[in-house]
PDB file of C-alpha atoms in Angstrom:
ATOM      1  CA  UNK A 146      19.204   6.409  -6.300  1.00 63.00           C
ATOM      2  CA  UNK A 147      19.938   3.416  -8.548  1.00 93.00           C
ATOM      3  CA  UNK A 148      18.272   0.580  -6.153  1.00 97.00           C
ATOM      4  CA  UNK A 149      15.389   0.661  -3.549  1.00 98.00           C
ATOM      5  CA  UNK A 150      14.916  -1.693  -0.787  1.00 98.00           C
ATOM      6  CA  UNK A 151      11.229  -2.251   0.504  1.00 98.00           C
ATOM      7  CA  UNK A 152      10.339  -4.354   3.430  1.00 98.00           C
ATOM      8  CA  UNK A 153       6.861  -5.220   4.367  1.00 98.00           C
ATOM      9  CA  UNK A 154       5.747  -6.770   7.668  1.00 98.00           C
ATOM     10  CA  UNK A 155       3.132  -9.222   7.341  1.00 97.00           C
ATOM     11  CA  UNK A 156       1.122  -8.373  10.454  1.00 98.00           C
ATOM     12  CA  UNK A 157      -1.331 -10.148  12.598  1.00 98.00           C
ATOM     13  CA  UNK A 158      -3.106  -7.014  13.451  1.00 98.00           C
ATOM     14  CA  UNK A 159      -4.510  -7.004  16.918  1.00 98.00           C
ATOM     15  CA  UNK A 160      -8.134  -6.092  16.424  1.00 98.00           C
ATOM     16  CA  UNK A 161      -8.830  -2.507  17.304  1.00 98.00           C
ATOM     17  CA  UNK A 162      -5.639  -2.099  19.463  1.00 98.00           C
ATOM     18  CA  UNK A 163      -3.694   0.518  18.441  1.00 98.00           C
ATOM     19  CA  UNK A 164      -0.855   0.423  21.274  1.00 98.00           C
ATOM     20  CA  UNK A 165      -0.507  -3.440  20.745  1.00 98.00           C
ATOM     21  CA  UNK A 166       0.031  -2.926  16.814  1.00 98.00           C
ATOM     22  CA  UNK A 167       2.628  -0.149  17.596  1.00 98.00           C
ATOM     23  CA  UNK A 168       4.391  -1.987  19.958  1.00 98.00           C
ATOM     24  CA  UNK A 169       4.714  -5.237  17.556  1.00 98.00           C
ATOM     25  CA  UNK A 170       5.499  -3.141  14.642  1.00 98.00           C
ATOM     26  CA  UNK A 171       8.380  -1.312  16.451  1.00 98.00           C
ATOM     27  CA  UNK A 172       9.899  -4.449  17.731  1.00 97.00           C
ATOM     28  CA  UNK A 173       9.584  -6.146  14.099  1.00 96.00           C
ATOM     29  CA  UNK A 174      11.369  -2.836  13.172  1.00 97.00           C
ATOM     30  CA  UNK A 175      14.584  -3.219  15.076  1.00 94.00           C
ATOM     31  CA  UNK A 176      15.699  -5.615  12.583  1.00 90.00           C
ATOM     32  CA  UNK A 177      15.036  -4.286   9.418  1.00 95.00           C
ATOM     33  CA  UNK A 178      17.218  -2.197   7.271  1.00 96.00           C
ATOM     34  CA  UNK A 179      15.474  -0.858   4.390  1.00 98.00           C
ATOM     35  CA  UNK A 180      14.448   2.415   2.650  1.00 98.00           C
ATOM     36  CA  UNK A 181      10.854   2.017   3.022  1.00 98.00           C
ATOM     37  CA  UNK A 182       8.776   0.126   5.667  1.00 98.00           C
ATOM     38  CA  UNK A 183       5.562  -0.946   4.290  1.00 98.00           C
ATOM     39  CA  UNK A 184       2.764  -1.554   6.886  1.00 98.00           C
ATOM     40  CA  UNK A 185      -0.671  -3.120   6.000  1.00 98.00           C
ATOM     41  CA  UNK A 186      -4.090  -1.632   5.232  1.00 98.00           C
ATOM     42  CA  UNK A 187      -5.633  -0.314   8.775  1.00 98.00           C
ATOM     43  CA  UNK A 188      -2.535  -1.580  10.438  1.00 98.00           C
ATOM     44  CA  UNK A 189      -3.468   0.046  13.640  1.00 98.00           C
ATOM     45  CA  UNK A 190      -6.885  -1.373  14.220  1.00 98.00           C
ATOM     46  CA  UNK A 191      -7.748  -3.896  11.439  1.00 98.00           C
ATOM     47  CA  UNK A 192     -10.297  -3.469   8.762  1.00 98.00           C
ATOM     48  CA  UNK A 193     -12.993  -1.895  10.764  1.00 98.00           C
ATOM     49  CA  UNK A 194     -16.428  -0.749   9.583  1.00 97.00           C
ATOM     50  CA  UNK A 195     -17.220   1.469  12.143  1.00 97.00           C
ATOM     51  CA  UNK A 196     -14.754   3.983  12.106  1.00 98.00           C
ATOM     52  CA  UNK A 197     -16.433   6.334  14.705  1.00 97.00           C
ATOM     53  CA  UNK A 198     -15.015   3.670  17.129  1.00 98.00           C
ATOM     54  CA  UNK A 199     -11.252   3.465  15.949  1.00 98.00           C
ATOM     55  CA  UNK A 200     -10.750   6.726  13.421  1.00 98.00           C
ATOM     56  CA  UNK A 201      -7.870   8.755  14.414  1.00 98.00           C
ATOM     57  CA  UNK A 202      -9.181  12.463  15.062  1.00 97.00           C
ATOM     58  CA  UNK A 203      -5.729  14.091  16.092  1.00 96.00           C
ATOM     59  CA  UNK A 204      -3.403  12.527  13.564  1.00 97.00           C
ATOM     60  CA  UNK A 205      -2.141  10.133  16.700  1.00 98.00           C
ATOM     61  CA  UNK A 206      -0.920   7.075  14.281  1.00 98.00           C
ATOM     62  CA  UNK A 207       0.642   9.687  11.866  1.00 98.00           C
ATOM     63  CA  UNK A 208       2.585  11.110  14.604  1.00 98.00           C
ATOM     64  CA  UNK A 209       3.552   7.902  15.418  1.00 98.00           C
ATOM     65  CA  UNK A 210       4.671   6.817  12.081  1.00 98.00           C
ATOM     66  CA  UNK A 211       6.754  10.063  12.072  1.00 98.00           C
ATOM     67  CA  UNK A 212       8.476   9.060  15.360  1.00 98.00           C
ATOM     68  CA  UNK A 213       9.059   5.502  13.584  1.00 98.00           C
ATOM     69  CA  UNK A 214      10.373   6.820  10.641  1.00 98.00           C
ATOM     70  CA  UNK A 215      12.991   9.151  12.185  1.00 98.00           C
ATOM     71  CA  UNK A 216      14.009   6.777  14.854  1.00 97.00           C
ATOM     72  CA  UNK A 217      14.456   4.015  12.006  1.00 97.00           C
ATOM     73  CA  UNK A 218      15.561   6.570   9.588  1.00 98.00           C
ATOM     74  CA  UNK A 219      13.420   4.791   7.067  1.00 98.00           C
ATOM     75  CA  UNK A 220      10.263   5.938   4.997  1.00 98.00           C
ATOM     76  CA  UNK A 221       6.981   4.264   6.514  1.00 98.00           C
ATOM     77  CA  UNK A 222       4.022   3.657   4.636  1.00 99.00           C
ATOM     78  CA  UNK A 223       0.483   2.271   5.546  1.00 98.00           C
ATOM     79  CA  UNK A 224      -3.052   3.000   5.972  1.00 98.00           C
ATOM     80  CA  UNK A 225      -4.866   4.314   8.700  1.00 98.00           C
ATOM     81  CA  UNK A 226      -8.668   5.136   9.540  1.00 98.00           C
ATOM     82  CA  UNK A 227      -8.958   8.751   9.938  1.00 98.00           C
ATOM     83  CA  UNK A 228     -11.670  11.453  10.986  1.00 98.00           C
ATOM     84  CA  UNK A 229     -11.270  14.906   9.381  1.00 97.00           C
ATOM     85  CA  UNK A 230     -14.128  17.351   9.258  1.00 95.00           C
ATOM     86  CA  UNK A 231     -16.401  14.899  10.631  1.00 96.00           C
ATOM     87  CA  UNK A 232     -15.765  12.704   7.449  1.00 98.00           C
ATOM     88  CA  UNK A 233     -14.034   9.281   7.538  1.00 98.00           C
ATOM     89  CA  UNK A 234     -11.280   8.240   5.114  1.00 98.00           C
ATOM     90  CA  UNK A 235      -8.942   5.102   4.777  1.00 98.00           C
ATOM     91  CA  UNK A 236      -6.039   6.821   4.303  1.00 98.00           C
ATOM     92  CA  UNK A 237      -2.557   5.671   3.395  1.00 99.00           C
ATOM     93  CA  UNK A 238       0.340   7.779   4.674  1.00 99.00           C
ATOM     94  CA  UNK A 239       3.931   7.730   3.479  1.00 99.00           C
ATOM     95  CA  UNK A 240       6.289   9.222   5.871  1.00 98.00           C
ATOM     96  CA  UNK A 241       9.901  10.372   5.138  1.00 98.00           C
ATOM     97  CA  UNK A 242      12.497  10.102   7.887  1.00 98.00           C
ATOM     98  CA  UNK A 243      12.808  14.068   7.990  1.00 98.00           C
ATOM     99  CA  UNK A 244       8.744  14.276   9.132  1.00 97.00           C
ATOM    100  CA  UNK A 245       7.838  14.917   5.282  1.00 98.00           C
ATOM    101  CA  UNK A 246       4.573  12.975   4.521  1.00 98.00           C
ATOM    102  CA  UNK A 247       2.200  12.373   1.615  1.00 98.00           C
ATOM    103  CA  UNK A 248      -1.316  11.148   1.582  1.00 98.00           C
ATOM    104  CA  UNK A 249      -3.609   9.174  -0.232  1.00 98.00           C
ATOM    105  CA  UNK A 250      -7.204   8.441   0.496  1.00 98.00           C
ATOM    106  CA  UNK A 251      -8.253   5.205  -0.698  1.00 98.00           C
ATOM    107  CA  UNK A 252     -10.409   5.750  -4.141  1.00 98.00           C
ATOM    108  CA  UNK A 253     -12.334   2.380  -4.381  1.00 98.00           C
ATOM    109  CA  UNK A 254     -14.288   1.585  -1.399  1.00 98.00           C
ATOM    110  CA  UNK A 255     -15.292  -1.972  -0.713  1.00 98.00           C
ATOM    111  CA  UNK A 256     -18.808  -2.060  -1.240  1.00 97.00           C
ATOM    112  CA  UNK A 257     -19.230  -5.888  -0.425  1.00 96.00           C
ATOM    113  CA  UNK A 258     -18.288  -4.907   3.293  1.00 97.00           C
ATOM    114  CA  UNK A 259     -19.955  -1.787   3.309  1.00 97.00           C
ATOM    115  CA  UNK A 260     -16.775   0.550   3.565  1.00 98.00           C
ATOM    116  CA  UNK A 261     -18.648   3.156   1.116  1.00 98.00           C
ATOM    117  CA  UNK A 262     -21.481   3.339   3.478  1.00 98.00           C
ATOM    118  CA  UNK A 263     -18.982   4.644   6.395  1.00 98.00           C
ATOM    119  CA  UNK A 264     -16.029   5.912   4.519  1.00 98.00           C
ATOM    120  CA  UNK A 265     -15.526   8.647   1.861  1.00 98.00           C
ATOM    121  CA  UNK A 266     -13.673   7.934  -1.447  1.00 98.00           C
ATOM    122  CA  UNK A 267     -10.321   9.987  -2.133  1.00 97.00           C
ATOM    123  CA  UNK A 268     -10.360  12.106  -5.364  1.00 94.00           C
ATOM    124  CA  UNK A 269      -6.834  12.211  -6.166  1.00 95.00           C
ATOM    125  CA  UNK A 270      -4.229   9.724  -7.679  1.00 96.00           C
ATOM    126  CA  UNK A 271      -1.004  10.144  -5.637  1.00 98.00           C
ATOM    127  CA  UNK A 272       2.229   9.505  -6.832  1.00 98.00           C
ATOM    128  CA  UNK A 273       5.384  10.068  -4.371  1.00 98.00           C
ATOM    129  CA  UNK A 274       8.929  11.072  -5.404  1.00 98.00           C
ATOM    130  CA  UNK A 275      11.387   9.670  -2.937  1.00 98.00           C
ATOM    131  CA  UNK A 276      15.186   8.797  -3.614  1.00 97.00           C
ATOM    132  CA  UNK A 277      14.785   9.128  -7.293  1.00 97.00           C
ATOM    133  CA  UNK A 278      11.768   6.887  -7.792  1.00 98.00           C
ATOM    134  CA  UNK A 279       8.068   7.674  -8.564  1.00 98.00           C
ATOM    135  CA  UNK A 280       5.618   5.461  -6.287  1.00 98.00           C
ATOM    136  CA  UNK A 281       1.922   5.374  -6.728  1.00 99.00           C
ATOM    137  CA  UNK A 282       0.057   4.496  -3.511  1.00 99.00           C
ATOM    138  CA  UNK A 283      -2.808   2.077  -3.561  1.00 99.00           C
ATOM    139  CA  UNK A 284      -5.035   0.342  -1.357  1.00 99.00           C
ATOM    140  CA  UNK A 285      -6.522  -3.003  -1.211  1.00 98.00           C
ATOM    141  CA  UNK A 286      -9.597  -2.789  -3.222  1.00 98.00           C
ATOM    142  CA  UNK A 287      -8.041  -0.258  -5.767  1.00 98.00           C
ATOM    143  CA  UNK A 288      -6.148  -3.296  -7.085  1.00 98.00           C
ATOM    144  CA  UNK A 289      -9.481  -4.481  -9.142  1.00 98.00           C
ATOM    145  CA  UNK A 290      -9.534  -1.244 -11.187  1.00 98.00           C
ATOM    146  CA  UNK A 291      -6.788  -0.980 -13.586  1.00 97.00           C
ATOM    147  CA  UNK A 292      -8.007   2.172 -15.359  1.00 96.00           C
ATOM    148  CA  UNK A 293      -7.641   4.050 -12.204  1.00 97.00           C
ATOM    149  CA  UNK A 294      -4.034   2.593 -11.969  1.00 97.00           C
ATOM    150  CA  UNK A 295      -2.831   3.075 -15.317  1.00 97.00           C
ATOM    151  CA  UNK A 296       0.801   4.049 -15.839  1.00 98.00           C
ATOM    152  CA  UNK A 297       0.984   7.113 -18.040  1.00 96.00           C
ATOM    153  CA  UNK A 298       4.910   6.944 -17.794  1.00 96.00           C
ATOM    154  CA  UNK A 299       4.830   8.869 -14.656  1.00 97.00           C
ATOM    155  CA  UNK A 300       5.731   5.922 -11.959  1.00 98.00           C
ATOM    156  CA  UNK A 301       8.006   3.221 -11.587  1.00 98.00           C
ATOM    157  CA  UNK A 302       6.669   1.198  -8.332  1.00 98.00           C
ATOM    158  CA  UNK A 303       3.183   0.530  -7.316  1.00 99.00           C
ATOM    159  CA  UNK A 304       2.539   0.065  -3.306  1.00 99.00           C
ATOM    160  CA  UNK A 305      -0.741  -1.927  -2.519  1.00 99.00           C
ATOM    161  CA  UNK A 306      -1.581  -2.446   1.052  1.00 98.00           C
ATOM    162  CA  UNK A 307      -4.600  -4.663   1.828  1.00 98.00           C
ATOM    163  CA  UNK A 308      -6.615  -7.113   4.122  1.00 98.00           C
ATOM    164  CA  UNK A 309      -7.423  -9.567   1.399  1.00 98.00           C
ATOM    165  CA  UNK A 310      -9.094 -12.588   2.883  1.00 98.00           C
ATOM    166  CA  UNK A 311      -8.021 -16.208   2.077  1.00 98.00           C
ATOM    167  CA  UNK A 312     -11.251 -16.948   0.148  1.00 97.00           C
ATOM    168  CA  UNK A 313     -10.177 -14.484  -2.639  1.00 98.00           C
ATOM    169  CA  UNK A 314      -6.415 -14.893  -2.505  1.00 98.00           C
ATOM    170  CA  UNK A 315      -5.843 -16.116  -6.079  1.00 98.00           C
ATOM    171  CA  UNK A 316      -7.460 -12.897  -7.323  1.00 98.00           C
ATOM    172  CA  UNK A 317      -4.910 -11.054  -5.303  1.00 98.00           C
ATOM    173  CA  UNK A 318      -1.866 -12.586  -6.730  1.00 98.00           C
ATOM    174  CA  UNK A 319      -3.175 -12.631 -10.233  1.00 98.00           C
ATOM    175  CA  UNK A 320      -4.005  -9.082 -10.339  1.00 98.00           C
ATOM    176  CA  UNK A 321      -0.712  -7.956  -8.384  1.00 98.00           C
ATOM    177  CA  UNK A 322       1.075  -9.812 -11.257  1.00 98.00           C
ATOM    178  CA  UNK A 323      -1.329  -8.411 -13.974  1.00 98.00           C
ATOM    179  CA  UNK A 324      -0.719  -4.642 -12.738  1.00 98.00           C
ATOM    180  CA  UNK A 325       3.103  -5.349 -12.654  1.00 98.00           C
ATOM    181  CA  UNK A 326       2.890  -6.608 -16.593  1.00 98.00           C
ATOM    182  CA  UNK A 327       0.201  -4.220 -17.821  1.00 98.00           C
ATOM    183  CA  UNK A 328       2.085  -0.835 -16.477  1.00 98.00           C
ATOM    184  CA  UNK A 329       5.599  -2.231 -16.871  1.00 98.00           C
ATOM    185  CA  UNK A 330       6.456  -1.299 -12.900  1.00 98.00           C
ATOM    186  CA  UNK A 331       7.481  -3.079 -10.011  1.00 98.00           C
ATOM    187  CA  UNK A 332       4.596  -4.022  -7.580  1.00 98.00           C
ATOM    188  CA  UNK A 333       4.749  -4.718  -4.139  1.00 98.00           C
ATOM    189  CA  UNK A 334       1.630  -6.102  -2.665  1.00 98.00           C
ATOM    190  CA  UNK A 335       1.491  -6.018   1.105  1.00 98.00           C
ATOM    191  CA  UNK A 336      -1.201  -8.461   2.675  1.00 98.00           C
ATOM    192  CA  UNK A 337      -1.932  -8.442   6.529  1.00 98.00           C
ATOM    193  CA  UNK A 338      -1.938 -12.228   8.260  1.00 98.00           C
ATOM    194  CA  UNK A 339      -4.031 -14.120  10.848  1.00 98.00           C
ATOM    195  CA  UNK A 340      -7.615 -13.932  11.885  1.00 98.00           C
ATOM    196  CA  UNK A 341      -9.488 -10.390  12.036  1.00 98.00           C
ATOM    197  CA  UNK A 342     -12.346  -9.796  14.415  1.00 97.00           C
ATOM    198  CA  UNK A 343     -14.895 -10.851  11.566  1.00 96.00           C
ATOM    199  CA  UNK A 344     -13.154 -14.414  11.831  1.00 97.00           C
ATOM    200  CA  UNK A 345     -11.762 -13.642   8.144  1.00 98.00           C
ATOM    201  CA  UNK A 346      -8.478 -15.751   7.652  1.00 98.00           C
ATOM    202  CA  UNK A 347      -5.549 -14.341   5.734  1.00 98.00           C
ATOM    203  CA  UNK A 348      -2.742 -16.466   4.848  1.00 97.00           C
ATOM    204  CA  UNK A 349       0.634 -15.572   4.130  1.00 96.00           C
ATOM    205  CA  UNK A 350       0.257 -13.880   1.098  1.00 97.00           C
ATOM    206  CA  UNK A 351       2.264 -10.612   0.042  1.00 98.00           C
ATOM    207  CA  UNK A 352       4.168 -10.605  -3.173  1.00 97.00           C
ATOM    208  CA  UNK A 353       6.586  -8.391  -5.170  1.00 98.00           C
ATOM    209  CA  UNK A 354       6.965  -8.478  -8.930  1.00 98.00           C
ATOM    210  CA  UNK A 355       9.106  -7.191 -11.493  1.00 98.00           C
ATOM    211  CA  UNK A 356       7.360  -5.536 -15.076  1.00 98.00           C
ATOM    212  CA  UNK A 357       7.588  -8.939 -16.636  1.00 98.00           C
ATOM    213  CA  UNK A 358       5.559 -10.316 -14.065  1.00 98.00           C
ATOM    214  CA  UNK A 359       8.607 -12.415 -12.294  1.00 98.00           C
ATOM    215  CA  UNK A 360       8.372 -12.317  -8.240  1.00 97.00           C
ATOM    216  CA  UNK A 361      11.308 -10.800  -7.023  1.00 97.00           C
ATOM    217  CA  UNK A 362      10.778 -10.946  -3.318  1.00 95.00           C
ATOM    218  CA  UNK A 363      12.290 -12.708  -0.243  1.00 94.00           C
ATOM    219  CA  UNK A 364      10.842 -13.579   2.809  1.00 91.00           C
ATOM    220  CA  UNK A 365      11.724 -14.121   6.622  1.00 88.00           C
ATOM    221  CA  UNK A 366       9.927 -14.552  10.000  1.00 85.00           C
ATOM    222  CA  UNK A 367       6.871 -12.509   8.559  1.00 91.00           C
ATOM    223  CA  UNK A 368       9.044  -9.996   6.895  1.00 97.00           C
ATOM    224  CA  UNK A 369       8.986  -9.584   3.097  1.00 97.00           C
ATOM    225  CA  UNK A 370      11.729  -7.728   1.187  1.00 98.00           C
ATOM    226  CA  UNK A 371      12.662  -6.675  -2.337  1.00 98.00           C
ATOM    227  CA  UNK A 372      15.310  -4.806  -3.841  1.00 97.00           C
ATOM    228  CA  UNK A 373      14.374  -2.642  -7.011  1.00 98.00           C
ATOM    229  CA  UNK A 374      16.746  -1.633  -9.459  1.00 97.00           C
ATOM    230  CA  UNK A 375      16.019   1.543 -11.707  1.00 97.00           C
ATOM    231  CA  UNK A 376      18.503   0.359 -14.534  1.00 97.00           C
ATOM    232  CA  UNK A 377      16.844  -2.922 -14.749  1.00 97.00           C
ATOM    233  CA  UNK A 378      13.634  -1.175 -15.368  1.00 98.00           C
ATOM    234  CA  UNK A 379      14.424   1.262 -17.769  1.00 97.00           C
ATOM    235  CA  UNK A 380      16.236  -1.210 -19.863  1.00 98.00           C
ATOM    236  CA  UNK A 381      13.141  -3.632 -19.827  1.00 98.00           C
ATOM    237  CA  UNK A 382      10.853  -0.687 -20.784  1.00 98.00           C
ATOM    238  CA  UNK A 383      13.473   0.521 -23.581  1.00 98.00           C
ATOM    239  CA  UNK A 384      13.686  -3.100 -25.061  1.00 98.00           C
ATOM    240  CA  UNK A 385       9.820  -3.769 -24.538  1.00 98.00           C
ATOM    241  CA  UNK A 386       8.213   0.085 -25.291  1.00 97.00           C
ATOM    242  CA  UNK A 387       4.655  -1.346 -24.816  1.00 96.00           C
ATOM    243  CA  UNK A 388       3.865   1.723 -22.749  1.00 95.00           C
ATOM    244  CA  UNK A 389       4.131   4.132 -25.706  1.00 94.00           C
ATOM    245  CA  UNK A 390       1.330   2.278 -27.425  1.00 96.00           C
ATOM    246  CA  UNK A 391      -1.196   2.773 -24.479  1.00 95.00           C
ATOM    247  CA  UNK A 392      -4.375   4.535 -25.005  1.00 94.00           C
ATOM    248  CA  UNK A 393      -4.639   8.202 -24.317  1.00 91.00           C
ATOM    249  CA  UNK A 394      -7.660   8.974 -21.966  1.00 89.00           C
ATOM    250  CA  UNK A 395      -8.453  11.349 -18.725  1.00 87.00           C
ATOM    251  CA  UNK A 396     -10.160  10.249 -15.458  1.00 87.00           C
ATOM    252  CA  UNK A 397     -13.231  12.387 -14.169  1.00 85.00           C
ATOM    253  CA  UNK A 398     -12.758  11.721 -10.447  1.00 84.00           C
ATOM    254  CA  UNK A 399     -16.039  12.979  -8.602  1.00 76.00           C
TER     255      UNK A 399
END
């Protein structure tokens, strides 16, 4: 597929209320025609550090995502708090319309908020192959760690979902653009909006960048969208073959 349209919902997440968030998303999704529907980090509950109170134990949010993906005939992607074998993860799901799904457990846990005390970090870098595109899944704080994200010429798009507050929003925007430029990839960064249960503020701050750092998104009524073109990306990489000069290294993920 030469083009890929991604649309994200700038969601004002209802604090610890899964049903309310499901309903809000379903209502917004009625008016969106896209290849991938992107949802923020912990879109069903908000970024909450007591996972025993909110984590999925029976894949209820995954089932809901599968239903939405089938109904809208679009891939649905976002992160959820889950409990598995008595361990908690901040897990990003990518669900295709046919029910096939991929999962990525957030690698870098936000120690400043205590996320590392209650959740367990992932051990794998996950790249999804969808409609001819190679898509790297990333969650919020992962953005600050470029080594983990480094493109070994094995992906075309990075998807970041986040709860990134107003006080650090300049870093969010700057790092998103940097990840696009250094990895010669499209980057879509979706942040939540509103005020959470900890009284942290989240302004509208979702962005999409081309591989040269140019912003390529459009926004309307809390929906941000961008259409990516593989030919444009391949031509840019051929003209400026920076990736071929990258350093070789391996990661030891423990």
